[in-house]
DNA sequence: ATGGAATGTTACC
DNA sequence: TGGTAACCCTTCCA
């Protein structure tokens, strides 16, 4: 661990402008700036547009050239959305950017301020069926009675590596060889990185011609990786040689316009049957025999015709039970043995596009979904009432065309099947630097267990993967790959829970202790941008090597 | 240092 | 229903 020794613990970052009061009602220096930006006269003129009765259409805005400063979100004057220093000020005329409810901004959103980070409690009624109880009894032995202590990989190890030329779109740890991380990018390249020997990395550039959406492995031969791509192909690549075989090509005749170009998103392998499942952007599912590389049957419509199927997951306990999710706002459960448009076992409704849907990894009995309505949903039992989720957790992971969609993913090592990792879209002002943490959420309570960040990572970490065996987190943040490891003290503490410091679990509580960077003399002038940059530069120096290729 | 491009989904007609 | 403009806390590089 090359960097663990440089500082025993990362300095804790204080969050600024945390509450409404601080940022909006206090009469600090910032207020004066505001008044300079918006002199009284500037506000009055166009108030008529505000008076238009709801229902009536607004007049198209007259074409006038004005030097007045307007809000870049709503184009109205009198306020301005955007960063002020490292704090983002919302447009007050838009619904909350976090919970999507009108009437307040992100700054004062109850889901943001609350430690619980926005849980909507499960309904009180008992929704369990007799089948559910039988299943619970079967599983009871597997489920621990005491909540496990989580060890959070929160310290950057191995530097920041940049060998992808476009943003990272998917990550997967090698199934058997520890220390090997595979990564796909928007350009279609496949990266293989031995993060224990930093310089051992390979990039294969000619497997796909655009976005690699999924990487899965062959269980028969763990030297082979399957990849699905928006170029409409599935490839099987030998990770040693880079030689790849085309398993499926949905665009054999090349480009015939966007209405005909097929892209492959969701993919999974039914290891029991040796069947590879992929789904396209028109709602269809394709099955392939892994041994013979032959297509099985005809494509099956699993989501609304013409809509993208973004995710597929075979149940880890019953691989014939398939979970799909798509742009039609649904996640669906299927019996893969009797697939057909009419044979859907359950449809889970969402407010928006569903970015991902996963069965829990040990018992396969829970479902976790991430939707573009900024909510993470958990169904506690696939045998229970699936009409509404057991819990909805409000969390900022909006869609943005420039970002790889966020997906909440289970910690494969958590025996209680509750811990989940997901990157956060909205930033916080951490002592003058706007950072986008990676959130660890206990989905059984909705509590934010840890927010992981580093001042050298100012971009959004949309792709996150927890190691199947080690206390390691891999992140893809724009073009950068990161490996986070847990601190040694945390391991020791896990072995001896009674010696565990209180702040061990909730990093938020730690922040106030050592809120400052170094010996910064900038006082409390908060949002001074140049000051923030200086701090950033100072932090960068000598902390750890930046590895860029 | 600053503005433009890349670019997917949704809302609205 | 299909077509298209808008868009929202991006990121990188001319």
PDB file of N, CA, C and O in Angstrom, chain A residues 255-315:
ATOM      1  N   UNK A 255     -24.566   0.334 -40.776  1.00  0.00           N
ATOM      2  CA  UNK A 255     -25.437   1.447 -40.381  1.00  0.00           C
ATOM      3  C   UNK A 255     -26.562   1.682 -41.364  1.00  0.00           C
ATOM      4  O   UNK A 255     -26.329   1.938 -42.546  1.00  0.00           O
ATOM      5  N   UNK A 256     -27.789   1.599 -40.860  1.00  0.00           N
ATOM      6  CA  UNK A 256     -28.955   1.886 -41.679  1.00  0.00           C
ATOM      7  C   UNK A 256     -29.860   2.873 -40.967  1.00  0.00           C
ATOM      8  O   UNK A 256     -31.085   2.745 -41.003  1.00  0.00           O
ATOM      9  N   UNK A 257     -29.231   3.836 -40.334  1.00  0.00           N
ATOM     10  CA  UNK A 257     -29.997   4.842 -39.615  1.00  0.00           C
ATOM     11  C   UNK A 257     -30.322   4.413 -38.198  1.00  0.00           C
ATOM     12  O   UNK A 257     -30.308   3.224 -37.872  1.00  0.00           O
ATOM     13  N   UNK A 258     -30.616   5.379 -37.336  1.00  0.00           N
ATOM     14  CA  UNK A 258     -30.834   5.090 -35.912  1.00  0.00           C
ATOM     15  C   UNK A 258     -32.036   4.185 -35.661  1.00  0.00           C
ATOM     16  O   UNK A 258     -32.086   3.493 -34.655  1.00  0.00           O
ATOM     17  N   UNK A 259     -32.987   4.176 -36.582  1.00  0.00           N
ATOM     18  CA  UNK A 259     -34.182   3.360 -36.370  1.00  0.00           C
ATOM     19  C   UNK A 259     -33.868   1.873 -36.520  1.00  0.00           C
ATOM     20  O   UNK A 259     -34.665   1.033 -36.098  1.00  0.00           O
ATOM     21  N   UNK A 260     -32.739   1.557 -37.122  1.00  0.00           N
ATOM     22  CA  UNK A 260     -32.394   0.153 -37.352  1.00  0.00           C
ATOM     23  C   UNK A 260     -31.174  -0.322 -36.580  1.00  0.00           C
ATOM     24  O   UNK A 260     -30.882  -1.510 -36.558  1.00  0.00           O
ATOM     25  N   UNK A 261     -30.441   0.596 -36.026  1.00  0.00           N
ATOM     26  CA  UNK A 261     -29.213   0.218 -35.327  1.00  0.00           C
ATOM     27  C   UNK A 261     -29.535  -0.383 -33.960  1.00  0.00           C
ATOM     28  O   UNK A 261     -30.129   0.273 -33.105  1.00  0.00           O
ATOM     29  N   UNK A 262     -29.134  -1.607 -33.753  1.00  0.00           N
ATOM     30  CA  UNK A 262     -29.418  -2.281 -32.481  1.00  0.00           C
ATOM     31  C   UNK A 262     -28.235  -2.183 -31.537  1.00  0.00           C
ATOM     32  O   UNK A 262     -27.097  -2.387 -31.954  1.00  0.00           O
ATOM     33  N   UNK A 263     -28.537  -1.888 -30.290  1.00  0.00           N
ATOM     34  CA  UNK A 263     -27.498  -1.776 -29.282  1.00  0.00           C
ATOM     35  C   UNK A 263     -27.774  -2.791 -28.176  1.00  0.00           C
ATOM     36  O   UNK A 263     -28.927  -3.059 -27.863  1.00  0.00           O
ATOM     37  N   UNK A 264     -26.719  -3.332 -27.599  1.00  0.00           N
ATOM     38  CA  UNK A 264     -26.896  -4.326 -26.535  1.00  0.00           C
ATOM     39  C   UNK A 264     -26.523  -3.736 -25.186  1.00  0.00           C
ATOM     40  O   UNK A 264     -25.411  -3.235 -25.005  1.00  0.00           O
ATOM     41  N   UNK A 265     -27.447  -3.782 -24.276  1.00  0.00           N
ATOM     42  CA  UNK A 265     -27.203  -3.245 -22.942  1.00  0.00           C
ATOM     43  C   UNK A 265     -27.103  -4.358 -21.914  1.00  0.00           C
ATOM     44  O   UNK A 265     -26.026  -4.857 -21.629  1.00  0.00           O
ATOM     45  N   UNK A 266     -28.253  -4.788 -21.372  1.00  0.00           N
ATOM     46  CA  UNK A 266     -28.209  -5.795 -20.321  1.00  0.00           C
ATOM     47  C   UNK A 266     -27.568  -7.100 -20.782  1.00  0.00           C
ATOM     48  O   UNK A 266     -27.719  -7.503 -21.926  1.00  0.00           O
ATOM     49  N   UNK A 267     -26.812  -7.726 -19.892  1.00  0.00           N
ATOM     50  CA  UNK A 267     -26.252  -9.046 -20.193  1.00  0.00           C
ATOM     51  C   UNK A 267     -26.021  -9.803 -18.886  1.00  0.00           C
ATOM     52  O   UNK A 267     -25.659  -9.216 -17.873  1.00  0.00           O
ATOM     53  N   UNK A 268     -26.259 -11.103 -18.914  1.00  0.00           N
ATOM     54  CA  UNK A 268     -25.873 -11.958 -17.790  1.00  0.00           C
ATOM     55  C   UNK A 268     -25.686 -13.378 -18.312  1.00  0.00           C
ATOM     56  O   UNK A 268     -26.087 -13.702 -19.432  1.00  0.00           O
ATOM     57  N   UNK A 269     -25.065 -14.207 -17.471  1.00  0.00           N
ATOM     58  CA  UNK A 269     -24.828 -15.591 -17.851  1.00  0.00           C
ATOM     59  C   UNK A 269     -25.575 -16.489 -16.884  1.00  0.00           C
ATOM     60  O   UNK A 269     -25.463 -16.333 -15.663  1.00  0.00           O
ATOM     61  N   UNK A 270     -26.375 -17.395 -17.412  1.00  0.00           N
ATOM     62  CA  UNK A 270     -26.984 -18.439 -16.596  1.00  0.00           C
ATOM     63  C   UNK A 270     -25.968 -19.574 -16.550  1.00  0.00           C
ATOM     64  O   UNK A 270     -25.849 -20.362 -17.498  1.00  0.00           O
ATOM     65  N   UNK A 271     -25.224 -19.620 -15.454  1.00  0.00           N
ATOM     66  CA  UNK A 271     -24.093 -20.543 -15.390  1.00  0.00           C
ATOM     67  C   UNK A 271     -24.550 -21.992 -15.357  1.00  0.00           C
ATOM     68  O   UNK A 271     -23.868 -22.873 -15.862  1.00  0.00           O
ATOM     69  N   UNK A 272     -25.723 -22.212 -14.766  1.00  0.00           N
ATOM     70  CA  UNK A 272     -26.229 -23.571 -14.668  1.00  0.00           C
ATOM     71  C   UNK A 272     -26.515 -24.165 -16.054  1.00  0.00           C
ATOM     72  O   UNK A 272     -26.174 -25.296 -16.354  1.00  0.00           O
ATOM     73  N   UNK A 273     -27.129 -23.334 -16.886  1.00  0.00           N
ATOM     74  CA  UNK A 273     -27.541 -23.807 -18.204  1.00  0.00           C
ATOM     75  C   UNK A 273     -26.507 -23.533 -19.286  1.00  0.00           C
ATOM     76  O   UNK A 273     -26.643 -24.010 -20.407  1.00  0.00           O
ATOM     77  N   UNK A 274     -25.519 -22.722 -18.958  1.00  0.00           N
ATOM     78  CA  UNK A 274     -24.558 -22.336 -19.988  1.00  0.00           C
ATOM     79  C   UNK A 274     -25.192 -21.457 -21.046  1.00  0.00           C
ATOM     80  O   UNK A 274     -24.887 -21.563 -22.232  1.00  0.00           O
ATOM     81  N   UNK A 275     -26.083 -20.587 -20.590  1.00  0.00           N
ATOM     82  CA  UNK A 275     -26.780 -19.705 -21.529  1.00  0.00           C
ATOM     83  C   UNK A 275     -26.406 -18.250 -21.234  1.00  0.00           C
ATOM     84  O   UNK A 275     -26.377 -17.830 -20.078  1.00  0.00           O
ATOM     85  N   UNK A 276     -26.095 -17.528 -22.287  1.00  0.00           N
ATOM     86  CA  UNK A 276     -25.815 -16.104 -22.140  1.00  0.00           C
ATOM     87  C   UNK A 276     -27.046 -15.320 -22.599  1.00  0.00           C
ATOM     88  O   UNK A 276     -27.621 -15.623 -23.645  1.00  0.00           O
ATOM     89  N   UNK A 277     -27.444 -14.347 -21.780  1.00  0.00           N
ATOM     90  CA  UNK A 277     -28.635 -13.568 -22.102  1.00  0.00           C
ATOM     91  C   UNK A 277     -28.222 -12.121 -22.352  1.00  0.00           C
ATOM     92  O   UNK A 277     -27.476 -11.549 -21.560  1.00  0.00           O
ATOM     93  N   UNK A 278     -28.688 -11.567 -23.443  1.00  0.00           N
ATOM     94  CA  UNK A 278     -28.451 -10.143 -23.720  1.00  0.00           C
ATOM     95  C   UNK A 278     -29.754  -9.499 -24.173  1.00  0.00           C
ATOM     96  O   UNK A 278     -30.641 -10.177 -24.686  1.00  0.00           O
ATOM     97  N   UNK A 279     -29.839  -8.188 -24.012  1.00  0.00           N
ATOM     98  CA  UNK A 279     -31.058  -7.496 -24.418  1.00  0.00           C
ATOM     99  C   UNK A 279     -30.700  -6.206 -25.145  1.00  0.00           C
ATOM    100  O   UNK A 279     -29.658  -5.613 -24.885  1.00  0.00           O
ATOM    101  N   UNK A 280     -31.567  -5.792 -26.041  1.00  0.00           N
ATOM    102  CA  UNK A 280     -31.248  -4.657 -26.909  1.00  0.00           C
ATOM    103  C   UNK A 280     -32.063  -3.409 -26.589  1.00  0.00           C
ATOM    104  O   UNK A 280     -32.819  -3.367 -25.624  1.00  0.00           O
ATOM    105  N   UNK A 281     -31.911  -2.423 -27.446  1.00  0.00           N
ATOM    106  CA  UNK A 281     -32.581  -1.142 -27.239  1.00  0.00           C
ATOM    107  C   UNK A 281     -33.965  -1.088 -27.865  1.00  0.00           C
ATOM    108  O   UNK A 281     -34.569  -0.024 -27.925  1.00  0.00           O
ATOM    109  N   UNK A 282     -34.474  -2.218 -28.345  1.00  0.00           N
ATOM    110  CA  UNK A 282     -35.831  -2.240 -28.877  1.00  0.00           C
ATOM    111  C   UNK A 282     -36.754  -3.114 -28.034  1.00  0.00           C
ATOM    112  O   UNK A 282     -37.859  -3.433 -28.452  1.00  0.00           O
ATOM    113  N   UNK A 283     -36.277  -3.536 -26.880  1.00  0.00           N
ATOM    114  CA  UNK A 283     -37.110  -4.290 -25.960  1.00  0.00           C
ATOM    115  C   UNK A 283     -36.948  -5.803 -26.028  1.00  0.00           C
ATOM    116  O   UNK A 283     -37.670  -6.529 -25.355  1.00  0.00           O
ATOM    117  N   UNK A 284     -35.983  -6.274 -26.831  1.00  0.00           N
ATOM    118  CA  UNK A 284     -35.868  -7.718 -27.059  1.00  0.00           C
ATOM    119  C   UNK A 284     -34.724  -8.378 -26.293  1.00  0.00           C
ATOM    120  O   UNK A 284     -33.664  -7.791 -26.080  1.00  0.00           O
ATOM    121  N   UNK A 285     -34.997  -9.629 -25.923  1.00  0.00           N
ATOM    122  CA  UNK A 285     -34.020 -10.461 -25.222  1.00  0.00           C
ATOM    123  C   UNK A 285     -33.526 -11.565 -26.170  1.00  0.00           C
ATOM    124  O   UNK A 285     -34.314 -12.164 -26.897  1.00  0.00           O
ATOM    125  N   UNK A 286     -32.223 -11.827 -26.151  1.00  0.00           N
ATOM    126  CA  UNK A 286     -31.629 -12.857 -27.000  1.00  0.00           C
ATOM    127  C   UNK A 286     -30.931 -13.872 -26.111  1.00  0.00           C
ATOM    128  O   UNK A 286     -30.300 -13.499 -25.116  1.00  0.00           O
ATOM    129  N   UNK A 287     -31.042 -15.129 -26.466  1.00  0.00           N
ATOM    130  CA  UNK A 287     -30.363 -16.190 -25.721  1.00  0.00           C
ATOM    131  C   UNK A 287     -29.304 -16.834 -26.604  1.00  0.00           C
ATOM    132  O   UNK A 287     -29.523 -17.058 -27.789  1.00  0.00           O
ATOM    133  N   UNK A 288     -28.142 -17.123 -25.983  1.00  0.00           N
ATOM    134  CA  UNK A 288     -27.046 -17.743 -26.721  1.00  0.00           C
ATOM    135  C   UNK A 288     -26.532 -18.939 -25.940  1.00  0.00           C
ATOM    136  O   UNK A 288     -26.360 -18.850 -24.728  1.00  0.00           O
ATOM    137  N   UNK A 289     -26.288 -20.027 -26.638  1.00  0.00           N
ATOM    138  CA  UNK A 289     -25.661 -21.173 -25.989  1.00  0.00           C
ATOM    139  C   UNK A 289     -24.157 -20.907 -25.920  1.00  0.00           C
ATOM    140  O   UNK A 289     -23.512 -20.717 -26.941  1.00  0.00           O
ATOM    141  N   UNK A 290     -23.632 -20.845 -24.687  1.00  0.00           N
ATOM    142  CA  UNK A 290     -22.234 -20.461 -24.514  1.00  0.00           C
ATOM    143  C   UNK A 290     -21.289 -21.509 -25.104  1.00  0.00           C
ATOM    144  O   UNK A 290     -20.223 -21.195 -25.616  1.00  0.00           O
ATOM    145  N   UNK A 291     -21.686 -22.779 -25.024  1.00  0.00           N
ATOM    146  CA  UNK A 291     -20.790 -23.844 -25.502  1.00  0.00           C
ATOM    147  C   UNK A 291     -20.680 -23.857 -27.027  1.00  0.00           C
ATOM    148  O   UNK A 291     -19.595 -23.934 -27.581  1.00  0.00           O
ATOM    149  N   UNK A 292     -21.815 -23.708 -27.687  1.00  0.00           N
ATOM    150  CA  UNK A 292     -21.766 -23.789 -29.148  1.00  0.00           C
ATOM    151  C   UNK A 292     -21.789 -22.418 -29.811  1.00  0.00           C
ATOM    152  O   UNK A 292     -21.645 -22.317 -31.026  1.00  0.00           O
ATOM    153  N   UNK A 293     -21.966 -21.354 -29.003  1.00  0.00           N
ATOM    154  CA  UNK A 293     -22.101 -20.001 -29.541  1.00  0.00           C
ATOM    155  C   UNK A 293     -23.230 -19.892 -30.562  1.00  0.00           C
ATOM    156  O   UNK A 293     -23.107 -19.195 -31.561  1.00  0.00           O
ATOM    157  N   UNK A 294     -24.306 -20.599 -30.288  1.00  0.00           N
ATOM    158  CA  UNK A 294     -25.435 -20.586 -31.215  1.00  0.00           C
ATOM    159  C   UNK A 294     -26.619 -19.882 -30.558  1.00  0.00           C
ATOM    160  O   UNK A 294     -26.884 -20.051 -29.371  1.00  0.00           O
ATOM    161  N   UNK A 295     -27.303 -19.078 -31.326  1.00  0.00           N
ATOM    162  CA  UNK A 295     -28.479 -18.381 -30.861  1.00  0.00           C
ATOM    163  C   UNK A 295     -29.595 -19.381 -30.577  1.00  0.00           C
ATOM    164  O   UNK A 295     -29.829 -20.288 -31.371  1.00  0.00           O
ATOM    165  N   UNK A 296     -30.242 -19.215 -29.421  1.00  0.00           N
ATOM    166  CA  UNK A 296     -31.341 -20.110 -29.080  1.00  0.00           C
ATOM    167  C   UNK A 296     -32.658 -19.414 -29.367  1.00  0.00           C
ATOM    168  O   UNK A 296     -32.952 -18.374 -28.778  1.00  0.00           O
ATOM    169  N   UNK A 297     -33.416 -19.978 -30.214  1.00  0.00           N
ATOM    170  CA  UNK A 297     -34.764 -19.468 -30.486  1.00  0.00           C
ATOM    171  C   UNK A 297     -34.780 -18.063 -31.067  1.00  0.00           C
ATOM    172  O   UNK A 297     -33.771 -17.532 -31.520  1.00  0.00           O
ATOM    173  N   UNK A 298     -35.953 -17.466 -31.011  1.00  0.00           N
ATOM    174  CA  UNK A 298     -36.153 -16.125 -31.546  1.00  0.00           C
ATOM    175  C   UNK A 298     -36.024 -15.100 -30.426  1.00  0.00           C
ATOM    176  O   UNK A 298     -36.244 -15.425 -29.262  1.00  0.00           O
ATOM    177  N   UNK A 299     -35.717 -13.848 -30.784  1.00  0.00           N
ATOM    178  CA  UNK A 299     -35.717 -12.796 -29.765  1.00  0.00           C
ATOM    179  C   UNK A 299     -37.095 -12.665 -29.118  1.00  0.00           C
ATOM    180  O   UNK A 299     -38.117 -12.846 -29.786  1.00  0.00           O
ATOM    181  N   UNK A 300     -37.107 -12.369 -27.810  1.00  0.00           N
ATOM    182  CA  UNK A 300     -38.371 -12.287 -27.080  1.00  0.00           C
ATOM    183  C   UNK A 300     -38.556 -10.864 -26.570  1.00  0.00           C
ATOM    184  O   UNK A 300     -37.625 -10.285 -25.987  1.00  0.00           O
ATOM    185  N   UNK A 301     -39.725 -10.317 -26.795  1.00  0.00           N
ATOM    186  CA  UNK A 301     -40.017  -8.966 -26.304  1.00  0.00           C
ATOM    187  C   UNK A 301     -40.223  -9.010 -24.795  1.00  0.00           C
ATOM    188  O   UNK A 301     -41.142  -9.645 -24.308  1.00  0.00           O
ATOM    189  N   UNK A 302     -39.322  -8.359 -24.037  1.00  0.00           N
ATOM    190  CA  UNK A 302     -39.448  -8.378 -22.581  1.00  0.00           C
ATOM    191  C   UNK A 302     -39.812  -7.016 -21.994  1.00  0.00           C
ATOM    192  O   UNK A 302     -40.190  -6.901 -20.825  1.00  0.00           O
ATOM    193  N   UNK A 303     -39.617  -5.979 -22.783  1.00  0.00           N
ATOM    194  CA  UNK A 303     -40.048  -4.649 -22.336  1.00  0.00           C
ATOM    195  C   UNK A 303     -40.777  -3.974 -23.489  1.00  0.00           C
ATOM    196  O   UNK A 303     -40.750  -4.460 -24.622  1.00  0.00           O
ATOM    197  N   UNK A 304     -41.388  -2.844 -23.186  1.00  0.00           N
ATOM    198  CA  UNK A 304     -42.169  -2.114 -24.184  1.00  0.00           C
ATOM    199  C   UNK A 304     -41.413  -2.054 -25.509  1.00  0.00           C
ATOM    200  O   UNK A 304     -40.227  -1.721 -25.545  1.00  0.00           O
ATOM    201  N   UNK A 305     -42.134  -2.363 -26.552  1.00  0.00           N
ATOM    202  CA  UNK A 305     -41.508  -2.409 -27.876  1.00  0.00           C
ATOM    203  C   UNK A 305     -40.867  -1.062 -28.212  1.00  0.00           C
ATOM    204  O   UNK A 305     -41.475  -0.009 -28.053  1.00  0.00           O
ATOM    205  N   UNK A 306     -39.628  -1.127 -28.621  1.00  0.00           N
ATOM    206  CA  UNK A 306     -38.926   0.103 -28.976  1.00  0.00           C
ATOM    207  C   UNK A 306     -38.194   0.749 -27.818  1.00  0.00           C
ATOM    208  O   UNK A 306     -37.530   1.760 -27.996  1.00  0.00           O
ATOM    209  N   UNK A 307     -38.338   0.180 -26.608  1.00  0.00           N
ATOM    210  CA  UNK A 307     -37.646   0.776 -25.459  1.00  0.00           C
ATOM    211  C   UNK A 307     -36.417  -0.038 -25.095  1.00  0.00           C
ATOM    212  O   UNK A 307     -36.336  -1.234 -25.348  1.00  0.00           O
ATOM    213  N   UNK A 308     -35.484   0.624 -24.490  1.00  0.00           N
ATOM    214  CA  UNK A 308     -34.202   0.008 -24.167  1.00  0.00           C
ATOM    215  C   UNK A 308     -34.307  -0.889 -22.928  1.00  0.00           C
ATOM    216  O   UNK A 308     -34.903  -0.492 -21.922  1.00  0.00           O
ATOM    217  N   UNK A 309     -33.738  -2.061 -23.034  1.00  0.00           N
ATOM    218  CA  UNK A 309     -33.638  -2.946 -21.870  1.00  0.00           C
ATOM    219  C   UNK A 309     -32.219  -2.744 -21.317  1.00  0.00           C
ATOM    220  O   UNK A 309     -31.246  -3.138 -21.957  1.00  0.00           O
ATOM    221  N   UNK A 310     -32.099  -2.092 -20.161  1.00  0.00           N
ATOM    222  CA  UNK A 310     -30.764  -1.707 -19.694  1.00  0.00           C
ATOM    223  C   UNK A 310     -30.078  -2.725 -18.799  1.00  0.00           C
ATOM    224  O   UNK A 310     -28.863  -2.717 -18.685  1.00  0.00           O
ATOM    225  N   UNK A 311     -30.863  -3.601 -18.171  1.00  0.00           N
ATOM    226  CA  UNK A 311     -30.216  -4.522 -17.241  1.00  0.00           C
ATOM    227  C   UNK A 311     -30.842  -5.904 -17.246  1.00  0.00           C
ATOM    228  O   UNK A 311     -32.047  -6.053 -17.435  1.00  0.00           O
ATOM    229  N   UNK A 312     -30.003  -6.923 -17.028  1.00  0.00           N
ATOM    230  CA  UNK A 312     -30.461  -8.301 -16.868  1.00  0.00           C
ATOM    231  C   UNK A 312     -29.685  -8.908 -15.709  1.00  0.00           C
ATOM    232  O   UNK A 312     -28.490  -8.665 -15.559  1.00  0.00           O
ATOM    233  N   UNK A 313     -30.376  -9.699 -14.888  1.00  0.00           N
ATOM    234  CA  UNK A 313     -29.684 -10.399 -13.804  1.00  0.00           C
ATOM    235  C   UNK A 313     -30.359 -11.737 -13.551  1.00  0.00           C
ATOM    236  O   UNK A 313     -31.574 -11.790 -13.325  1.00  0.00           O
ATOM    237  N   UNK A 314     -29.563 -12.813 -13.587  1.00  0.00           N
ATOM    238  CA  UNK A 314     -30.079 -14.130 -13.248  1.00  0.00           C
ATOM    239  C   UNK A 314     -30.013 -14.305 -11.745  1.00  0.00           C
ATOM    240  O   UNK A 314     -29.012 -13.952 -11.120  1.00  0.00           O
ATOM    241  N   UNK A 315     -31.063 -14.856 -11.168  1.00  0.00           N
ATOM    242  CA  UNK A 315     -31.084 -15.075  -9.724  1.00  0.00           C
ATOM    243  C   UNK A 315     -29.934 -15.990  -9.325  1.00  0.00           C
ATOM    244  O   UNK A 315     -29.769 -17.072  -9.897  1.00  0.00           O
TER     245      UNK A 315
END
